[in-house]
XYZ file of C-alpha atoms in Angstrom:
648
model
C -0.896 89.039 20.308
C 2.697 87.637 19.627
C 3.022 86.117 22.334
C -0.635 84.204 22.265
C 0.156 83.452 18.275
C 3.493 81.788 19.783
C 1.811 79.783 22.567
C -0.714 78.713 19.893
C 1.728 77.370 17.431
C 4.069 75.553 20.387
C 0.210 74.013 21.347
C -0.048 72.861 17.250
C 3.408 71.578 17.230
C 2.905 69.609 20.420
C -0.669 68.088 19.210
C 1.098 66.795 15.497
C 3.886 65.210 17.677
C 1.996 63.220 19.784
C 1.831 59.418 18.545
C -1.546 58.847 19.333
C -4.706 59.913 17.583
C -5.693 63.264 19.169
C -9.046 64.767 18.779
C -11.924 67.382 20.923
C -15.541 68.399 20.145
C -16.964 70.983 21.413
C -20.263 70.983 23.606
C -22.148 69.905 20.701
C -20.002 66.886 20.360
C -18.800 68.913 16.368
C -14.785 68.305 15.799
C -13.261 71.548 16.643
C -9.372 69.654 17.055
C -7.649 67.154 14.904
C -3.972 65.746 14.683
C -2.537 63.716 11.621
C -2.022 60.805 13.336
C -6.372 61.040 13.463
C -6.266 61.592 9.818
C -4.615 58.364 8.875
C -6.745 56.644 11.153
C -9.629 57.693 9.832
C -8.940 58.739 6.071
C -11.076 62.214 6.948
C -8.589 65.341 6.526
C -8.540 67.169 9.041
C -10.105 70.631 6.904
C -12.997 68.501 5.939
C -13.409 67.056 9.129
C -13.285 70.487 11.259
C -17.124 70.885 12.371
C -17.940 67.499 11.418
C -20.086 65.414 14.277
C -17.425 63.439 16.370
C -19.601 60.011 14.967
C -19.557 61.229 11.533
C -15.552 61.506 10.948
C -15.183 58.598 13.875
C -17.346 55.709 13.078
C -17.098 52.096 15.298
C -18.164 49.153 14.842
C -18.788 46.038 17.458
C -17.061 42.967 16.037
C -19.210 40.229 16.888
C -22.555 41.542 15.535
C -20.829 43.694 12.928
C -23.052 46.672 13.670
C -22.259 50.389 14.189
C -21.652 51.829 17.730
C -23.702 55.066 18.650
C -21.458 57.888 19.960
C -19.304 55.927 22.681
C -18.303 58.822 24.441
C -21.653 60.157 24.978
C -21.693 59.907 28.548
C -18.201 61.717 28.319
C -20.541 65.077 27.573
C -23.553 64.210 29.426
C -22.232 62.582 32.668
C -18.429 63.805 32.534
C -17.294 60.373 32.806
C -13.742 58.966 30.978
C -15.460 56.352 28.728
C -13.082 53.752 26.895
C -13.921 51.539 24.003
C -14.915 47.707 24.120
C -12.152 45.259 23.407
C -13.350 44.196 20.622
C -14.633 47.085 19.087
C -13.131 48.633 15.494
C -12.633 52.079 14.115
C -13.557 52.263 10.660
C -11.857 54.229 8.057
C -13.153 56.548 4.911
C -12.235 53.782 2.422
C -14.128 50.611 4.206
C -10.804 49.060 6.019
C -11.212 48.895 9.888
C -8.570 48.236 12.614
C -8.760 47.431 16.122
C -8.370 50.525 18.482
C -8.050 51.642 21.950
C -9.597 54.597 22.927
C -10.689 57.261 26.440
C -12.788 60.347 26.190
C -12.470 62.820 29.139
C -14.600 65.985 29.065
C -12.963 69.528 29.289
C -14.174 71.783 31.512
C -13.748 75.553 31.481
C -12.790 77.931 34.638
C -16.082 77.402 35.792
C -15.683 73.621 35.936
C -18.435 73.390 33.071
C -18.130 71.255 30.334
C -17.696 72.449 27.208
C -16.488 69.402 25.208
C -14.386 66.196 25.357
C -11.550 65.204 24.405
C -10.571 61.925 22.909
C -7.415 59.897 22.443
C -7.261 56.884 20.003
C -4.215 54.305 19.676
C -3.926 51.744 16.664
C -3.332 48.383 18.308
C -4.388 46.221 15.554
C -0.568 45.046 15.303
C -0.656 44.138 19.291
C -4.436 42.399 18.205
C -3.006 40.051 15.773
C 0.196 39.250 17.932
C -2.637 38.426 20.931
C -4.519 35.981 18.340
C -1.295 34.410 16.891
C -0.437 33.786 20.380
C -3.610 32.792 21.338
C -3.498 29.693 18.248
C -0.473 28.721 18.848
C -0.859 28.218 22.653
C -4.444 26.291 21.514
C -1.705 24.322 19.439
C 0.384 23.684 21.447
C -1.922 22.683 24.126
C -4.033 20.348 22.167
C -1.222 18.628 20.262
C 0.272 15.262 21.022
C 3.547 16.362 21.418
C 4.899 16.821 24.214
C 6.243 20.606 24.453
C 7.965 22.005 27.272
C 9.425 25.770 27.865
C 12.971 25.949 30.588
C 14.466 29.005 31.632
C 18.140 28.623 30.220
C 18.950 26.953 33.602
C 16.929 23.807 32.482
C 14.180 25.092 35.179
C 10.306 24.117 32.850
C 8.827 27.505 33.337
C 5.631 25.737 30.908
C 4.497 22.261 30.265
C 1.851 21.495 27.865
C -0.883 18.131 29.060
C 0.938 16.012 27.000
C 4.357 16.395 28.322
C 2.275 15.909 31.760
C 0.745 13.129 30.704
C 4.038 11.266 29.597
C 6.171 12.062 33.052
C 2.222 11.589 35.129
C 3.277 14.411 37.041
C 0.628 17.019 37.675
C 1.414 20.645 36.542
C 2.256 22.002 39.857
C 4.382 19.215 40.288
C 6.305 19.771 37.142
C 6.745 23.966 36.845
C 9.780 25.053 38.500
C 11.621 21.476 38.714
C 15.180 20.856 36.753
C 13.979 18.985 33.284
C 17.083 16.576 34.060
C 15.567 15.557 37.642
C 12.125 14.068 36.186
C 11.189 10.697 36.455
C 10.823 10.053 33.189
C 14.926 10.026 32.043
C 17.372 7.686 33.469
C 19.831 10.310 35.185
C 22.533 7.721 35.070
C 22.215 7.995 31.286
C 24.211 8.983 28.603
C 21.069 10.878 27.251
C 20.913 13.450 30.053
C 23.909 14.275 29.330
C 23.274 15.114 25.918
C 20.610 17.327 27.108
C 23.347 19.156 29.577
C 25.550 19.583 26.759
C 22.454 21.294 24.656
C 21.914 23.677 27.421
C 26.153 24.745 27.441
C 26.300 24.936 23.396
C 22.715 26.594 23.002
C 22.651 25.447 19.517
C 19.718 24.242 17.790
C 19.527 20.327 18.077
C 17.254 17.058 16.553
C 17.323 13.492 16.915
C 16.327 10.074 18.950
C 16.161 10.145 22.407
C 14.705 7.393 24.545
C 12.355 7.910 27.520
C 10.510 5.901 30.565
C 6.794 6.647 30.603
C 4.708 6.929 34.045
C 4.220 2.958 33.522
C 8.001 2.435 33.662
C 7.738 1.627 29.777
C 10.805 2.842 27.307
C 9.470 4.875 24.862
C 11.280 6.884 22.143
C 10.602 10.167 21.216
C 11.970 12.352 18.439
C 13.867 15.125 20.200
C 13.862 18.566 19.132
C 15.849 21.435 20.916
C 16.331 24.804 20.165
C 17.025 28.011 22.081
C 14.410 31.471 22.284
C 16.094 34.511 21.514
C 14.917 37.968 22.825
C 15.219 41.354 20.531
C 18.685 41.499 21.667
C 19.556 38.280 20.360
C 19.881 37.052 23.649
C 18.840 33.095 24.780
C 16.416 34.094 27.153
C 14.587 30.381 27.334
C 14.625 26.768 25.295
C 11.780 25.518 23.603
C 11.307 21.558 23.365
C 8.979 19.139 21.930
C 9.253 15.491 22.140
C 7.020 13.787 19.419
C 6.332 10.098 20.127
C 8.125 7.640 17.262
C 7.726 4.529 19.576
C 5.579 2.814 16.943
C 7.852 3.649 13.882
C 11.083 2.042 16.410
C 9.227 -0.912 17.447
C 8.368 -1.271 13.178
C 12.180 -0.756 12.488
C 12.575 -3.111 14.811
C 10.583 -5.485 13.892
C 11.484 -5.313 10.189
C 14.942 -5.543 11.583
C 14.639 -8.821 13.214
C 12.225 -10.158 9.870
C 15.204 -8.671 7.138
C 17.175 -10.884 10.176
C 15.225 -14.125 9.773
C 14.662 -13.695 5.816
C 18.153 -13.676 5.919
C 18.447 -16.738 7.949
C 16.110 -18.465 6.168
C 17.836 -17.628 2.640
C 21.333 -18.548 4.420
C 19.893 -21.928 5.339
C 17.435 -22.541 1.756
C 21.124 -21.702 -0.185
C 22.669 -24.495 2.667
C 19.954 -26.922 1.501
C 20.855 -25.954 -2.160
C 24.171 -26.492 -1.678
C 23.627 -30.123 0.402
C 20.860 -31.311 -2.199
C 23.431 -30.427 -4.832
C 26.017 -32.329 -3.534
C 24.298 -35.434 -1.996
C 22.370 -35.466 -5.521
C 25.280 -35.221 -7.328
C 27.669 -37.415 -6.334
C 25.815 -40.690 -6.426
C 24.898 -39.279 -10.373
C 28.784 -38.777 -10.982
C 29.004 -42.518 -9.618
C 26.132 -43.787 -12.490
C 27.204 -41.581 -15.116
C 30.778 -42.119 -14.909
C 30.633 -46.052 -14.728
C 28.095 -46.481 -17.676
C 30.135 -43.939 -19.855
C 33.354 -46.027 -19.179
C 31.715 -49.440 -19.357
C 30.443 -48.263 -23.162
C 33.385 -47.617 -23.710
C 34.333 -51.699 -23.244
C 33.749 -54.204 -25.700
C 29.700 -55.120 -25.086
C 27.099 -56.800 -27.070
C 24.035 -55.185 -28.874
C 21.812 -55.574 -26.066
C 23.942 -54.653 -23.131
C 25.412 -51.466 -25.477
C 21.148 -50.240 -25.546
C 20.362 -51.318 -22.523
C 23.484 -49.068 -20.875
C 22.989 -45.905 -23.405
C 19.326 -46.269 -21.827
C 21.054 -45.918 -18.115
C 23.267 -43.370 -19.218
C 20.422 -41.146 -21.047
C 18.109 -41.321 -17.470
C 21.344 -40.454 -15.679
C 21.727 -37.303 -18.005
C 17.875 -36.539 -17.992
C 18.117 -37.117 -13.777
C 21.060 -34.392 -14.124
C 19.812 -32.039 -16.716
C 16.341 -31.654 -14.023
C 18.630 -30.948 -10.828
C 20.824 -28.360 -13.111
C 17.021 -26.636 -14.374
C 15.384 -27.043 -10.428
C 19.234 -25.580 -8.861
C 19.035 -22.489 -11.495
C 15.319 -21.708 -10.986
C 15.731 -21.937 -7.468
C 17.988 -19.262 -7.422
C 16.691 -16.962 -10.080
C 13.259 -17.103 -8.423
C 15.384 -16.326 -5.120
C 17.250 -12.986 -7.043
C 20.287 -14.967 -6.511
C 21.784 -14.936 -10.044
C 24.419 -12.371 -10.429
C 25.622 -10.886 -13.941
C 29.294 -10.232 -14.026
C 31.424 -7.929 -16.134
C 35.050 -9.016 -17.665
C 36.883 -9.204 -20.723
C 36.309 -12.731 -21.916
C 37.207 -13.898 -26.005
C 33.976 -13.871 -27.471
C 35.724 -16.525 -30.257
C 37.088 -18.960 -27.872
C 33.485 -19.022 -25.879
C 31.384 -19.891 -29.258
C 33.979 -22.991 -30.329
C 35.027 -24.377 -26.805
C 31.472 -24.729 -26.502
C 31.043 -25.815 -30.090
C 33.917 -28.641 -28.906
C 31.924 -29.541 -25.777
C 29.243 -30.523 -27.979
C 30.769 -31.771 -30.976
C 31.035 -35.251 -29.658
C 27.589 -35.704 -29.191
C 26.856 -34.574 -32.527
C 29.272 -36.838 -34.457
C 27.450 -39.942 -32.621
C 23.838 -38.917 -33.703
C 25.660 -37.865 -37.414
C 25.014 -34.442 -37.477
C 27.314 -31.405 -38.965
C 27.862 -28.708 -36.103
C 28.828 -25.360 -37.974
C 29.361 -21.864 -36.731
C 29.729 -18.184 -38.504
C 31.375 -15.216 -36.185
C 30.957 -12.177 -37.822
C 34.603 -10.389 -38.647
C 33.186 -7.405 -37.311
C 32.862 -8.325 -33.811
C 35.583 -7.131 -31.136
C 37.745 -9.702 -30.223
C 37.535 -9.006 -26.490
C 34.332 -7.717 -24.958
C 32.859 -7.631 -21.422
C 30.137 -9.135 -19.861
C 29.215 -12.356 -18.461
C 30.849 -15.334 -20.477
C 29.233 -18.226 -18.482
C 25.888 -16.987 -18.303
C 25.910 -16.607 -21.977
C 27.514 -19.905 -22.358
C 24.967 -21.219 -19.939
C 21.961 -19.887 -22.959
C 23.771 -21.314 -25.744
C 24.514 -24.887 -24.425
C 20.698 -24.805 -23.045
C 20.099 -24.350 -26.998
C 22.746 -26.373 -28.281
C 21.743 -28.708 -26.234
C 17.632 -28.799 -27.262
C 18.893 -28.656 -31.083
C 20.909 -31.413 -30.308
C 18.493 -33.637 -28.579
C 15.146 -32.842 -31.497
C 17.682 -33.019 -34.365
C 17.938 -37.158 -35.626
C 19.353 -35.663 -39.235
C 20.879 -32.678 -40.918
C 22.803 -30.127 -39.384
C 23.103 -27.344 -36.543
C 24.500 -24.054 -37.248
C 25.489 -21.109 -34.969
C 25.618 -17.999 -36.088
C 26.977 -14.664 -34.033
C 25.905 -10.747 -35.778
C 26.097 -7.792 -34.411
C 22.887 -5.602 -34.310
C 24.468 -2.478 -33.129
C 27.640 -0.812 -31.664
C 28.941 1.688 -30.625
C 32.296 3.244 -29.319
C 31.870 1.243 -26.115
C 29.137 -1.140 -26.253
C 27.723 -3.680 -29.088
C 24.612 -5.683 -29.553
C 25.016 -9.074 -30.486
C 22.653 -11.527 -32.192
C 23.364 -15.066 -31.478
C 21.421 -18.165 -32.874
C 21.124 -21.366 -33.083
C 19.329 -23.198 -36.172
C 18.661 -26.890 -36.529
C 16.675 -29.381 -38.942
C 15.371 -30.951 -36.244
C 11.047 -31.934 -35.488
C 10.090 -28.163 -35.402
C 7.518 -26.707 -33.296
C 4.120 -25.274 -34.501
C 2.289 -21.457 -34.612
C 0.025 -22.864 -31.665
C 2.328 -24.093 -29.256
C 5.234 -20.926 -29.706
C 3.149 -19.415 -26.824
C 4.358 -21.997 -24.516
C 8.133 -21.713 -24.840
C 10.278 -19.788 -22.340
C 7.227 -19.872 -19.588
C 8.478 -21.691 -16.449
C 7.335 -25.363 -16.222
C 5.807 -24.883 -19.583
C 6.781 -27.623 -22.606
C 5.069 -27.241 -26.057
C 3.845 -30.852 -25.779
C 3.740 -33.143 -23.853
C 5.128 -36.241 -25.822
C 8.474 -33.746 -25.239
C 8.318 -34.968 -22.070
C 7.700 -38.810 -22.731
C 10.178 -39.103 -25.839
C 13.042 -36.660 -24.585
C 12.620 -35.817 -20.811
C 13.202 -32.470 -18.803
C 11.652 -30.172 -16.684
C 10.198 -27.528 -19.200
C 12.435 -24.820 -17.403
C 15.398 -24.531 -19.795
C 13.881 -21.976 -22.125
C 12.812 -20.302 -19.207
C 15.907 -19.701 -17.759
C 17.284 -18.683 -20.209
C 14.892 -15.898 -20.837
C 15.728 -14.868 -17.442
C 19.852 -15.019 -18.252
C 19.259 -12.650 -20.961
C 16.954 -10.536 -19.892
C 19.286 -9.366 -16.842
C 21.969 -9.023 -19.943
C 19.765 -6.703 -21.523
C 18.903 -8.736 -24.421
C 15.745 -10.270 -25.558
C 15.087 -14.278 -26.989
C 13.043 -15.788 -29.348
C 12.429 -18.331 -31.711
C 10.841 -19.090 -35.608
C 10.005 -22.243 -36.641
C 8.455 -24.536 -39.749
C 6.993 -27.665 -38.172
C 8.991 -30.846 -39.750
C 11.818 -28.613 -41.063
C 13.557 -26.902 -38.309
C 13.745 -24.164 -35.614
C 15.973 -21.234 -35.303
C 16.459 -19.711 -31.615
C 17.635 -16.026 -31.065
C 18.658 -14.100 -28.637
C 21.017 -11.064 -28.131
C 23.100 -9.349 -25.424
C 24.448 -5.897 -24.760
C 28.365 -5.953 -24.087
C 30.553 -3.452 -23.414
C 33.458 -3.233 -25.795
C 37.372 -3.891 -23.772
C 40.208 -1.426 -24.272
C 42.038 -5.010 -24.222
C 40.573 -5.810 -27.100
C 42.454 -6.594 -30.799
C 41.458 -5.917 -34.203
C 38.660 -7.674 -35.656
C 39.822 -10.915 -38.174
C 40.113 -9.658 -41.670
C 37.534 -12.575 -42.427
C 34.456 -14.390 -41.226
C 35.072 -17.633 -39.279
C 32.691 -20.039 -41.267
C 33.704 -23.471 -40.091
C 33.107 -27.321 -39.020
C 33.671 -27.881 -35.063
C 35.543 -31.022 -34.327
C 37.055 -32.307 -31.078
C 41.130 -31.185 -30.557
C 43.576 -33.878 -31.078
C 47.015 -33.272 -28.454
C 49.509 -36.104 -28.501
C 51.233 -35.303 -25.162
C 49.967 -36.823 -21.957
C 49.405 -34.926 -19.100
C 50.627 -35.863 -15.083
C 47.427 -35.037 -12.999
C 46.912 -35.212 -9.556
C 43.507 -36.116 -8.806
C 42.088 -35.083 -4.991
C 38.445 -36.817 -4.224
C 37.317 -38.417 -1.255
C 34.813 -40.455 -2.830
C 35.894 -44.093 -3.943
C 33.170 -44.271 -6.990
C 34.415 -40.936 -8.189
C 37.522 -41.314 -7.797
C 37.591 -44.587 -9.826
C 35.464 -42.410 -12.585
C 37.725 -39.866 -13.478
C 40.844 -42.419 -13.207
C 39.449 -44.459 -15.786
C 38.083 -41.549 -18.396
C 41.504 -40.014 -17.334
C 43.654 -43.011 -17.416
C 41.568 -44.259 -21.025
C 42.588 -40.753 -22.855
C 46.531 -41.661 -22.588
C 46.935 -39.498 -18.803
C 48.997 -40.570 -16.132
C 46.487 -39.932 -12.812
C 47.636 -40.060 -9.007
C 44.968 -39.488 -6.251
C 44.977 -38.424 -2.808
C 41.996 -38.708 -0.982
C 41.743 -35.155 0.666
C 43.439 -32.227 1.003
C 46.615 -32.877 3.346
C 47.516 -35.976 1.574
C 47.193 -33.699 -1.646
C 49.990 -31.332 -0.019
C 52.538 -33.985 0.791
C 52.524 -35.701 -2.324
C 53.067 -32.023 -4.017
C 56.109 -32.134 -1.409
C 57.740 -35.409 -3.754
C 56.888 -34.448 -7.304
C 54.853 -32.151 -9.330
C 51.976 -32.225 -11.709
C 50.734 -30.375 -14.685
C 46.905 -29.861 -13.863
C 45.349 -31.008 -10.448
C 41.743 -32.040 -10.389
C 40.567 -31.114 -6.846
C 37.585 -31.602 -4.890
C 35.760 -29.052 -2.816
C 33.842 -31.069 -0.196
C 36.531 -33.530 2.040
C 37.480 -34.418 5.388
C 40.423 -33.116 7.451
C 41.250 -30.324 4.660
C 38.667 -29.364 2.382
C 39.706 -27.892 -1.440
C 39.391 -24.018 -1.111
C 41.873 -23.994 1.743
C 44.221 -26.876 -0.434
C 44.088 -24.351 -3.027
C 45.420 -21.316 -0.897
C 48.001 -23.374 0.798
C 49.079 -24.219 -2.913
C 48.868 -20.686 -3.621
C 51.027 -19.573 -1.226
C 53.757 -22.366 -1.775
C 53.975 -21.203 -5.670
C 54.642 -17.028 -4.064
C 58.064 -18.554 -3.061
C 58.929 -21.108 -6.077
C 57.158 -18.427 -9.056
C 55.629 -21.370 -10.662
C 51.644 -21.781 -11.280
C 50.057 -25.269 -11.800
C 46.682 -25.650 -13.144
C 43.832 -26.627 -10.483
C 40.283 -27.321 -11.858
C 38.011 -27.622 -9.182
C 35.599 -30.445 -9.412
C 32.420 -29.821 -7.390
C 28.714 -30.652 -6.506
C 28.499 -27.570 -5.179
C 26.606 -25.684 -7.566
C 24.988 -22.662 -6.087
C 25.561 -18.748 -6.559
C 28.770 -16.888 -5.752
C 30.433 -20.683 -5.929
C 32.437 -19.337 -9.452
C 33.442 -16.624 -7.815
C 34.629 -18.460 -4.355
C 36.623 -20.890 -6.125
C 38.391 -18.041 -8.314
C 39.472 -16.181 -5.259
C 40.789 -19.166 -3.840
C 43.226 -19.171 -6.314
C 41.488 -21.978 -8.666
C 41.929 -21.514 -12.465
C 38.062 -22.943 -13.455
C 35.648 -25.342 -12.250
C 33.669 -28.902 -13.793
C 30.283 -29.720 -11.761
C 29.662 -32.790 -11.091
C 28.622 -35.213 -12.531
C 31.952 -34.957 -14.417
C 30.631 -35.412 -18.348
C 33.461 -36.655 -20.348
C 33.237 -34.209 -23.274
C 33.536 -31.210 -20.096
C 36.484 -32.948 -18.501
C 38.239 -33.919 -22.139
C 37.861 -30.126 -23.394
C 39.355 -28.723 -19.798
C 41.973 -31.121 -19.894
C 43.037 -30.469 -23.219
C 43.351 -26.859 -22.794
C 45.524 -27.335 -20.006
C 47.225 -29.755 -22.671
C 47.456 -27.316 -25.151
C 49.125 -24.522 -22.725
C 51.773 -27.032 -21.398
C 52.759 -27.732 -24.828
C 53.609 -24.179 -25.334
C 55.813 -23.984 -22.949
């Protein structure tokens, strides 16, 4: 009895070890054996399940038409066939949940060959079921996509090739398994891109980017490349995956937004070579009118012939003041305006440009005043000439709508900080006013608030609107308040950052009349320009303030009388024949590295288009005047220069 209790037990241990579900019925199909492994397959334990019917405790279920299976091993018992189970068929568990399963059913048969029973053995394979359909959608996705998607043995031999990959070389499949990706048609093998795919295959390192291809039409086509290796359990590279996703269309629209950023380009390059020649072929016959009428006033003339000249001289001005307003819309409307950012003296900006003006302003009898508030910085940075540009533009409006009374500027700061202040500049007049109804017209581009503005005084009606553009790229705002008959007041304010360079404020407010400066010492100038009419211009506005003026008529000339004696400003043209005055300016430049001295050159230009500031600066030029040269302009640069030789 031992012995058989022994043998028993080694049979029990053997069943509960086995991996599989294990289970036997006897001849009336009632559980009679049971392992574990069947008890978490089924949720029954195996005590309860002892004696239960073989369909009770094991219950399937076809997937398709979701309906229960009767006893699938029947013929197992009746027939003494091995029966297995469909593939699709599921075992379902105690609680509801179901998982696919593989089963066979075998009869037993005693000593006597009868059969008394069967005995069944179940495997979970729901885990190999869901690998099978993951497998199964991703080769449906990979053979429906667009991509082209190939699989190589790590020799570069395509073990798989998906239609669209066959479709791109035009190969048929048979044609394609088993051939060395590197030998198709479809790549160049004399280039440098198969041997980027050579050097993928040595490095086995994941890899993406641009790779161009020749399609079964012989057309280049680019594809975005995407390499990387297939690792087995081991961690070994066992194959290489690939997939080549067609980005011809996005090239050829890089491309062709290439060649159109190419041609905008061109097209800008040429409009700002247009600008440039308008400005200067414009220009330069004004300087010629301009200049002659402002020196014959200054003659001895009648009544009649001192009106009928100031009448010449004011269409000249109006001619020049529309160029200047067409020029700067031009390039705003183009995004051509820059803003720069340097320490200027906030001070000297307000009255030099007070002084430009002042002449004008004694001649129609007006008072031109100006306040600086003492607690502005003396030194600030931002853009001095584009907020010089604003306030002549409104100097220049209060000047012309102003017969009697006075103009006053007045500079406040709104805010401030450690490093930045707001300032509030503006410009009051008792000039014609404008009224509530036609406020909604001013700053709009080609917009004047009447149109007698046009008749009486002349201009475009893009002033204001420039100058709403000027400060709104300073971060400021403009405006204006008015009382029709008694005077407008124009605002507008900027945000500047505050210089390390700068002093302490003055200990009191500047309140003050602007007159021209007086300096009794004449000045030697060297005057380079081409032009005959110009040249006579500036020699006699020159030559009438007290100044000793030489000319050369272009750049070389300029050089050799430099080599004789020297000069203590030089006027100097931009535009002239056999050496132009950038490259004058250099060669200047470099003479003064040897000898330490530094002689003032102002260029004089009717080149007025963006970056030109700049240009002449890093030439080595100290400032420019545009042409037409305006006396007051040329009078206050002169006199600076004046004023810096005498303090010497």
């Amino acid at each position: 009895m031992q012995k058989i209790k022994e043998k028993n037990d080694l049979y029990e241990i053997a069943l509960q070890s086995i991996g599989d579900a294990v289970v036997a019925t006897d001849i009336h199909n009632n559980i009679i054996i049971m392992n574990s492994v069947a008890e978490k397959m089924t949720g029954w334990v195996r005590e309860d399940a002892l004696g239960k019917p073989l369909n009770e405790v094991f219950v399937f279920m076809e997937k398709k038409s979701n309906s229960i299976i009767e006893n699938p091993f029947r013929l197992s018992l009746e027939q003494g066939l091995t029966i297995g189970l469909n593939k699709d068929d599921l075992l379902l568990s105690r609680d509801g949940s179901s998982r696919y399963a593989s089963a066979s059913s075998s009869p037993i048969r005693d000593t006597n060959n009868k059969i008394v029973g069967i005995i069944v053995v179940l495997r979970d394979i729901s885990r190999i079921r869901n690998n099978e359909e993951q497998i199964r959608k991703l080769s449906l996705i990979i053979e429906q996509t667009r991509n082209a998607v190939i699989i190589t043995d790590t020799n570069r031999i395509i073990e798989y090739a998906n239609p669209s990959f066959i479709q791109l070389t035009g190969n048929l499949s048979d044609n394609i398994i088993g051939q060395d990706l590197c030998t198709l048609n479809f790549i160049d093998c004399s280039s440098d891109k198969v041997q980027i795919i050579k050097e993928l295959y040595k490095s086995r390192q994941k890899w993406r980017g641009e790779i161009d291809l020749i399609d079964k039409q012989g057309n280049l086509n680019w594809r975005d490349f995407m390499f990387s290796p297939i690792n087995n359990y081991d961690g070994l590279v066992t194959n290489f995956f690939i997939i080549l996703q067609d980005i011809t269309a996005r090239k050829l629209g890089e491309e062709s937004i290439r060649k159109a950023k190419e041609e905008a380009e061109a097209a800008n390059r040429a409009k700002d070579q247009f600008l440039a020649n308008m400005s200067h072929e414009i220009r330069t016959p004004l300087n010629g009118i301009i200049g002659m009428t402002t020196l014959t006033l200054l003659s001895d003339l009648n009544p009649e012939q001192k009106e009928n000249l100031n009448i010449i001289k004011m269409a000249g001005d109006n001619l020049l003041n529309i160029v200047n307003d067409i020029l700067d819309y031009s390039k705003i409307e183009a995004g051509k305006v820059m803003i720069e950012e340097i320490d200027f003296d906030l001070r000297e900006l307000i009255i030099s440009n007070l002084s430009i003006h002042s002449i004008r302003a004694e001649e129609k009898g007006l008072k031109l005043r100006y306040y600086i508030d003492t607690d502005i910085p003396a030194v600030l940075i931002g853009d001095p000439h584009r907020i010089q540009q604003v306030l002549t533009n409104l100097l220049t409006n209060a000047l012309k709508f102003t017969e009697n009374g006075e103009i006053h500027v007045n500079v406040n700061s709104d805010a401030r900080s450690e490093s930045a202040i707001v300032l509030r500049i503006s410009v009051s007049d008792t000039g014609i006013g404008i009224t509530e109804e036609q406020m909604d017209k001013l700053f709009k581009s080609f917009s004047q608030v009447d149109g007698s503005i046009t008749r009486n005084f002349g201009g475009t009606g893009l002033g204001l609107y420039i100058c709403k553009q000027m400060v709104n790229m300073m971060r400021g705002e403009i405006w204006a308040e008015s009382i029709p008959g008694q005077g407008s007041s124009f605002y507008f304010t900027v945000k500047l950052g505050i210089s390390g360079n700068s002093a302490k404020a003055n200990k009191k407010a500047i309140d003050n009349s602007c007159s021209v400066k007086t300096v009794d010492k004449a000045l030697n100038i060297l005057l380079v320009e081409d032009q005959k009419i110009n040249q006579l211009v500036i020699y006699n506005l020159l030559h009438a303030r007290g100044h000793s003026v030489e000319i050369a008529n272009n750049g070389a000339e300029a050089l050799e009388i430099l080599e004789q004696r020297s000069f203590d400003l030089i006027l100097m043209d931009i535009w002239m024949p056999e050496m132009d005055g950038l490259e004058t300016t250099r060669q200047i430049r470099r003479r003064e590295e040897k000898s330490g001295e530094h002689i003032a050159i102002i260029a004089i230009t009717a080149h007025a288009i963006k970056g030109d500031r700049e240009k002449f600066l890093s030439a080595g030029m100290d400032d420019y005047i545009a042409k037409p040269v305006e006396m007051e302009k040329l009078f206050h640069t002169v006199e600076n220069v004046q004023i810096n030789v005498l303090s010497k």
